[in-house]
mmCIF file with all atom_site columns, C-alpha atoms and ligand atoms in Angstrom:
data_model
loop_
_atom_site.group_PDB
_atom_site.id
_atom_site.type_symbol
_atom_site.label_atom_id
_atom_site.label_alt_id
_atom_site.label_comp_id
_atom_site.label_asym_id
_atom_site.label_entity_id
_atom_site.label_seq_id
_atom_site.pdbx_PDB_ins_code
_atom_site.Cartn_x
_atom_site.Cartn_y
_atom_site.Cartn_z
_atom_site.occupancy
_atom_site.B_iso_or_equiv
_atom_site.pdbx_formal_charge
_atom_site.auth_seq_id
_atom_site.auth_comp_id
_atom_site.auth_asym_id
_atom_site.auth_atom_id
_atom_site.pdbx_PDB_model_num
ATOM   1   C  CA  . MET T 1 1   ? -23.196 41.787  21.453 1.00 0.00 ? 889  MET T CA  1
ATOM   2   C  CA  . GLU T 1 2   ? -23.045 38.366  22.956 1.00 0.00 ? 890  GLU T CA  1
ATOM   3   C  CA  . MET T 1 3   ? -20.112 36.399  22.629 1.00 0.00 ? 891  MET T CA  1
ATOM   4   C  CA  . SER T 1 4   ? -20.775 32.708  23.585 1.00 0.00 ? 892  SER T CA  1
ATOM   5   C  CA  . ARG T 1 5   ? -17.926 31.355  24.995 1.00 0.00 ? 893  ARG T CA  1
ATOM   6   C  CA  . GLN T 1 6   ? -17.340 27.660  25.585 1.00 0.00 ? 894  GLN T CA  1
ATOM   7   C  CA  . ARG T 1 7   ? -16.866 27.059  29.560 1.00 0.00 ? 895  ARG T CA  1
ATOM   8   C  CA  . ILE T 1 8   ? -14.578 24.145  31.226 1.00 0.00 ? 896  ILE T CA  1
ATOM   9   C  CA  . ASN T 1 9   ? -15.954 22.519  34.224 1.00 0.00 ? 897  ASN T CA  1
ATOM   10  C  CA  . PRO T 1 10  ? -13.422 22.694  36.458 1.00 0.00 ? 898  PRO T CA  1
ATOM   11  C  CA  . SER T 1 11  ? -15.224 20.339  38.512 1.00 0.00 ? 899  SER T CA  1
ATOM   12  C  CA  . SER T 1 12  ? -14.863 17.756  35.916 1.00 0.00 ? 900  SER T CA  1
ATOM   13  C  CA  . GLU T 1 13  ? -11.775 15.287  35.504 1.00 0.00 ? 901  GLU T CA  1
ATOM   14  C  CA  . SER T 1 14  ? -11.857 14.362  31.920 1.00 0.00 ? 902  SER T CA  1
ATOM   15  C  CA  . GLY T 1 15  ? -9.535  16.126  30.451 1.00 0.00 ? 903  GLY T CA  1
ATOM   16  C  CA  . SER T 1 16  ? -7.271  16.855  33.399 1.00 0.00 ? 904  SER T CA  1
ATOM   17  C  CA  . PHE T 1 17  ? -5.634  13.619  33.313 1.00 0.00 ? 905  PHE T CA  1
ATOM   18  C  CA  . ILE T 1 18  ? -3.996  11.431  31.089 1.00 0.00 ? 906  ILE T CA  1
ATOM   19  C  CA  . LYS T 1 19  ? -3.035  7.933   30.956 1.00 0.00 ? 907  LYS T CA  1
ATOM   20  C  CA  . CYS T 1 20  ? 0.205   7.476   32.305 1.00 0.00 ? 908  CYS T CA  1
ATOM   21  C  CA  . PRO T 1 21  ? 2.577   6.807   29.232 1.00 0.00 ? 909  PRO T CA  1
ATOM   22  C  CA  . HIS T 1 22  ? 4.674   4.865   31.054 1.00 0.00 ? 910  HIS T CA  1
ATOM   23  C  CA  . CYS T 1 23  ? 2.314   1.955   31.780 1.00 0.00 ? 911  CYS T CA  1
ATOM   24  C  CA  . LYS T 1 24  ? -0.887  2.953   29.677 1.00 0.00 ? 912  LYS T CA  1
ATOM   25  C  CA  . GLY T 1 25  ? -2.151  3.344   32.642 1.00 0.00 ? 913  GLY T CA  1
ATOM   26  C  CA  . LYS T 1 26  ? -2.226  0.073   34.362 1.00 0.00 ? 914  LYS T CA  1
ATOM   27  C  CA  . GLY T 1 27  ? 0.395   1.360   37.081 1.00 0.00 ? 915  GLY T CA  1
ATOM   28  C  CA  . LEU T 1 28  ? 2.561   -1.463  36.220 1.00 0.00 ? 916  LEU T CA  1
ATOM   29  C  CA  . THR T 1 29  ? 5.666   -0.949  34.149 1.00 0.00 ? 917  THR T CA  1
ATOM   30  C  CA  . PRO T 1 30  ? 6.676   -4.213  32.217 1.00 0.00 ? 918  PRO T CA  1
ATOM   31  C  CA  . SER T 1 31  ? 10.398  -5.038  34.055 1.00 0.00 ? 919  SER T CA  1
ATOM   32  C  CA  . VAL T 1 32  ? 13.624  -4.100  31.726 1.00 0.00 ? 920  VAL T CA  1
ATOM   33  C  CA  . GLU T 1 33  ? 13.768  -7.615  31.260 1.00 0.00 ? 921  GLU T CA  1
ATOM   34  C  CA  . MET T 1 34  ? 10.445  -8.249  29.811 1.00 0.00 ? 922  MET T CA  1
ATOM   35  C  CA  . LEU T 1 35  ? 11.021  -4.932  27.237 1.00 0.00 ? 923  LEU T CA  1
ATOM   36  C  CA  . GLY T 1 36  ? 14.483  -7.232  26.013 1.00 0.00 ? 924  GLY T CA  1
ATOM   37  C  CA  . LEU T 1 37  ? 13.113  -9.817  25.690 1.00 0.00 ? 925  LEU T CA  1
ATOM   38  C  CA  . GLY T 1 38  ? 10.008  -8.684  23.534 1.00 0.00 ? 926  GLY T CA  1
ATOM   39  C  CA  . VAL T 1 39  ? 12.575  -6.726  21.715 1.00 0.00 ? 927  VAL T CA  1
ATOM   40  C  CA  . LEU T 1 40  ? 14.450  -9.882  20.509 1.00 0.00 ? 928  LEU T CA  1
ATOM   41  C  CA  . ARG T 1 41  ? 11.474  -11.252 19.618 1.00 0.00 ? 929  ARG T CA  1
ATOM   42  C  CA  . LYS T 1 42  ? 10.724  -8.056  17.306 1.00 0.00 ? 930  LYS T CA  1
ATOM   43  C  CA  . LEU T 1 43  ? 14.400  -8.605  16.186 1.00 0.00 ? 931  LEU T CA  1
ATOM   44  C  CA  . ARG T 1 44  ? 14.163  -12.519 15.159 1.00 0.00 ? 932  ARG T CA  1
ATOM   45  C  CA  . LEU T 1 45  ? 10.876  -11.201 12.872 1.00 0.00 ? 933  LEU T CA  1
ATOM   46  C  CA  . GLU T 1 46  ? 12.530  -8.732  11.093 1.00 0.00 ? 934  GLU T CA  1
ATOM   47  C  CA  . THR T 1 47  ? 15.337  -11.116 10.193 1.00 0.00 ? 935  THR T CA  1
ATOM   48  C  CA  . MET T 1 48  ? 12.971  -13.063 8.454  1.00 0.00 ? 936  MET T CA  1
ATOM   49  C  CA  . LYS T 1 49  ? 12.530  -10.211 6.211  1.00 0.00 ? 937  LYS T CA  1
ATOM   50  C  CA  . ASP T 1 50  ? 13.761  -10.702 2.676  1.00 0.00 ? 938  ASP T CA  1
ATOM   51  C  CA  . LYS T 1 51  ? 16.978  -8.462  1.756  1.00 0.00 ? 939  LYS T CA  1
ATOM   52  C  CA  . VAL T 1 52  ? 17.631  -7.081  5.231  1.00 0.00 ? 940  VAL T CA  1
ATOM   53  C  CA  . SER T 1 53  ? 21.125  -7.017  6.061  1.00 0.00 ? 941  SER T CA  1
ATOM   54  C  CA  . ASN T 1 54  ? 21.392  -4.180  8.591  1.00 0.00 ? 942  ASN T CA  1
ATOM   55  C  CA  . ILE T 1 55  ? 19.214  -4.025  11.433 1.00 0.00 ? 943  ILE T CA  1
ATOM   56  C  CA  . LYS T 1 56  ? 19.596  -1.317  13.902 1.00 0.00 ? 944  LYS T CA  1
ATOM   57  C  CA  . VAL T 1 57  ? 17.342  -1.278  17.079 1.00 0.00 ? 945  VAL T CA  1
ATOM   58  C  CA  . THR T 1 58  ? 17.320  1.792   18.783 1.00 0.00 ? 946  THR T CA  1
ATOM   59  C  CA  . VAL T 1 59  ? 15.672  1.095   22.845 1.00 0.00 ? 947  VAL T CA  1
ATOM   60  C  CA  . PRO T 1 60  ? 15.571  2.772   26.032 1.00 0.00 ? 948  PRO T CA  1
ATOM   61  C  CA  . ILE T 1 61  ? 18.961  2.669   27.559 1.00 0.00 ? 949  ILE T CA  1
ATOM   62  C  CA  . GLU T 1 62  ? 18.420  -0.375  30.352 1.00 0.00 ? 950  GLU T CA  1
ATOM   63  C  CA  . VAL T 1 63  ? 16.775  -2.130  27.819 1.00 0.00 ? 951  VAL T CA  1
ATOM   64  C  CA  . SER T 1 64  ? 20.228  -1.694  25.375 1.00 0.00 ? 952  SER T CA  1
ATOM   65  C  CA  . SER T 1 65  ? 21.819  -2.525  28.087 1.00 0.00 ? 953  SER T CA  1
ATOM   66  C  CA  . TYR T 1 66  ? 20.071  -5.614  29.485 1.00 0.00 ? 954  TYR T CA  1
ATOM   67  C  CA  . LEU T 1 67  ? 20.134  -6.693  25.437 1.00 0.00 ? 955  LEU T CA  1
ATOM   68  C  CA  . LEU T 1 68  ? 24.116  -6.060  25.022 1.00 0.00 ? 956  LEU T CA  1
ATOM   69  C  CA  . ASN T 1 69  ? 25.180  -7.520  28.632 1.00 0.00 ? 957  ASN T CA  1
ATOM   70  C  CA  . LYS T 1 70  ? 22.585  -10.649 29.242 1.00 0.00 ? 958  LYS T CA  1
ATOM   71  C  CA  . LYS T 1 71  ? 21.527  -11.043 25.610 1.00 0.00 ? 959  LYS T CA  1
ATOM   72  C  CA  . ARG T 1 72  ? 24.937  -10.775 23.925 1.00 0.00 ? 960  ARG T CA  1
ATOM   73  C  CA  . SER T 1 73  ? 24.590  -14.458 22.931 1.00 0.00 ? 961  SER T CA  1
ATOM   74  C  CA  . GLU T 1 74  ? 21.556  -14.256 21.331 1.00 0.00 ? 962  GLU T CA  1
ATOM   75  C  CA  . ILE T 1 75  ? 21.951  -11.704 19.409 1.00 0.00 ? 963  ILE T CA  1
ATOM   76  C  CA  . ASN T 1 76  ? 25.551  -13.411 17.963 1.00 0.00 ? 964  ASN T CA  1
ATOM   77  C  CA  . ASP T 1 77  ? 23.243  -16.411 17.273 1.00 0.00 ? 965  ASP T CA  1
ATOM   78  C  CA  . LEU T 1 78  ? 20.572  -14.233 15.084 1.00 0.00 ? 966  LEU T CA  1
ATOM   79  C  CA  . GLU T 1 79  ? 23.567  -12.217 13.337 1.00 0.00 ? 967  GLU T CA  1
ATOM   80  C  CA  . SER T 1 80  ? 26.019  -15.543 12.191 1.00 0.00 ? 968  SER T CA  1
ATOM   81  C  CA  . ARG T 1 81  ? 22.640  -17.890 11.003 1.00 0.00 ? 969  ARG T CA  1
ATOM   82  C  CA  . ILE T 1 82  ? 21.806  -15.505 8.363  1.00 0.00 ? 970  ILE T CA  1
ATOM   83  C  CA  . HIS T 1 83  ? 24.892  -13.046 8.354  1.00 0.00 ? 971  HIS T CA  1
ATOM   84  C  CA  . ILE T 1 84  ? 23.581  -9.869  9.333  1.00 0.00 ? 972  ILE T CA  1
ATOM   85  C  CA  . ARG T 1 85  ? 24.215  -7.252  11.642 1.00 0.00 ? 973  ARG T CA  1
ATOM   86  C  CA  . ILE T 1 86  ? 22.596  -5.599  14.766 1.00 0.00 ? 974  ILE T CA  1
ATOM   87  C  CA  . THR T 1 87  ? 22.692  -2.733  16.044 1.00 0.00 ? 975  THR T CA  1
ATOM   88  C  CA  . VAL T 1 88  ? 21.719  -2.193  19.504 1.00 0.00 ? 976  VAL T CA  1
ATOM   89  C  CA  . GLU T 1 89  ? 21.356  1.352   20.387 1.00 0.00 ? 977  GLU T CA  1
ATOM   90  C  CA  . GLY T 1 90  ? 19.999  3.239   23.756 1.00 0.00 ? 978  GLY T CA  1
ATOM   91  C  CA  . ASP T 1 91  ? 18.579  5.962   23.571 1.00 0.00 ? 979  ASP T CA  1
ATOM   92  C  CA  . ILE T 1 92  ? 18.216  7.867   27.340 1.00 0.00 ? 980  ILE T CA  1
ATOM   93  C  CA  . ASN T 1 93  ? 14.410  9.620   26.092 1.00 0.00 ? 981  ASN T CA  1
ATOM   94  C  CA  . MET T 1 94  ? 12.958  6.572   25.204 1.00 0.00 ? 982  MET T CA  1
ATOM   95  C  CA  . MET T 1 95  ? 10.246  5.764   27.620 1.00 0.00 ? 983  MET T CA  1
ATOM   96  C  CA  . PRO T 1 96  ? 9.850   1.355   28.556 1.00 0.00 ? 984  PRO T CA  1
ATOM   97  C  CA  . GLY T 1 97  ? 8.344   -0.390  25.958 1.00 0.00 ? 985  GLY T CA  1
ATOM   98  C  CA  . GLU T 1 98  ? 9.132   1.734   23.477 1.00 0.00 ? 986  GLU T CA  1
ATOM   99  C  CA  . SER T 1 99  ? 11.102  1.097   20.546 1.00 0.00 ? 987  SER T CA  1
ATOM   100 C  CA  . SER T 1 100 ? 12.374  1.643   16.941 1.00 0.00 ? 988  SER T CA  1
ATOM   101 C  CA  . VAL T 1 101 ? 13.868  -1.259  14.372 1.00 0.00 ? 989  VAL T CA  1
ATOM   102 C  CA  . VAL T 1 102 ? 15.351  0.198   11.406 1.00 0.00 ? 990  VAL T CA  1
ATOM   103 C  CA  . CYS T 1 103 ? 16.537  -2.354  8.564  1.00 0.00 ? 991  CYS T CA  1
ATOM   104 C  CA  . GLU T 1 104 ? 18.317  -1.927  5.806  1.00 0.00 ? 992  GLU T CA  1
HETATM 105 ZN ZN1 . ZN  F 2 .   ? 1.416   5.022   35.452 1.00 0.00 ? 1126 ZN  F ZN1 1
#
């Protein structure tokens, strides 16, 4: 009995490499400032939604410290303008560019 076997061609590079998850293959990763500004933009969009009283945003730790240290007034501004609470949290396991926004 003959078994058919799938051969993996060792000389083929396809499948051996994946795009770098940090820069998505571009070789460049956005600066913390750019990531932070992106999160702020996202927050502004979320605050336009109806019936949102709490927004929790989780971002990589560098981005959260950038937001909390440098963009605190913008965040406070958003909070007071529409009476919501914004919580910014840092996650050491998140990669640059990742963020999660939870609205309640
Ligand atoms: Zn990369």
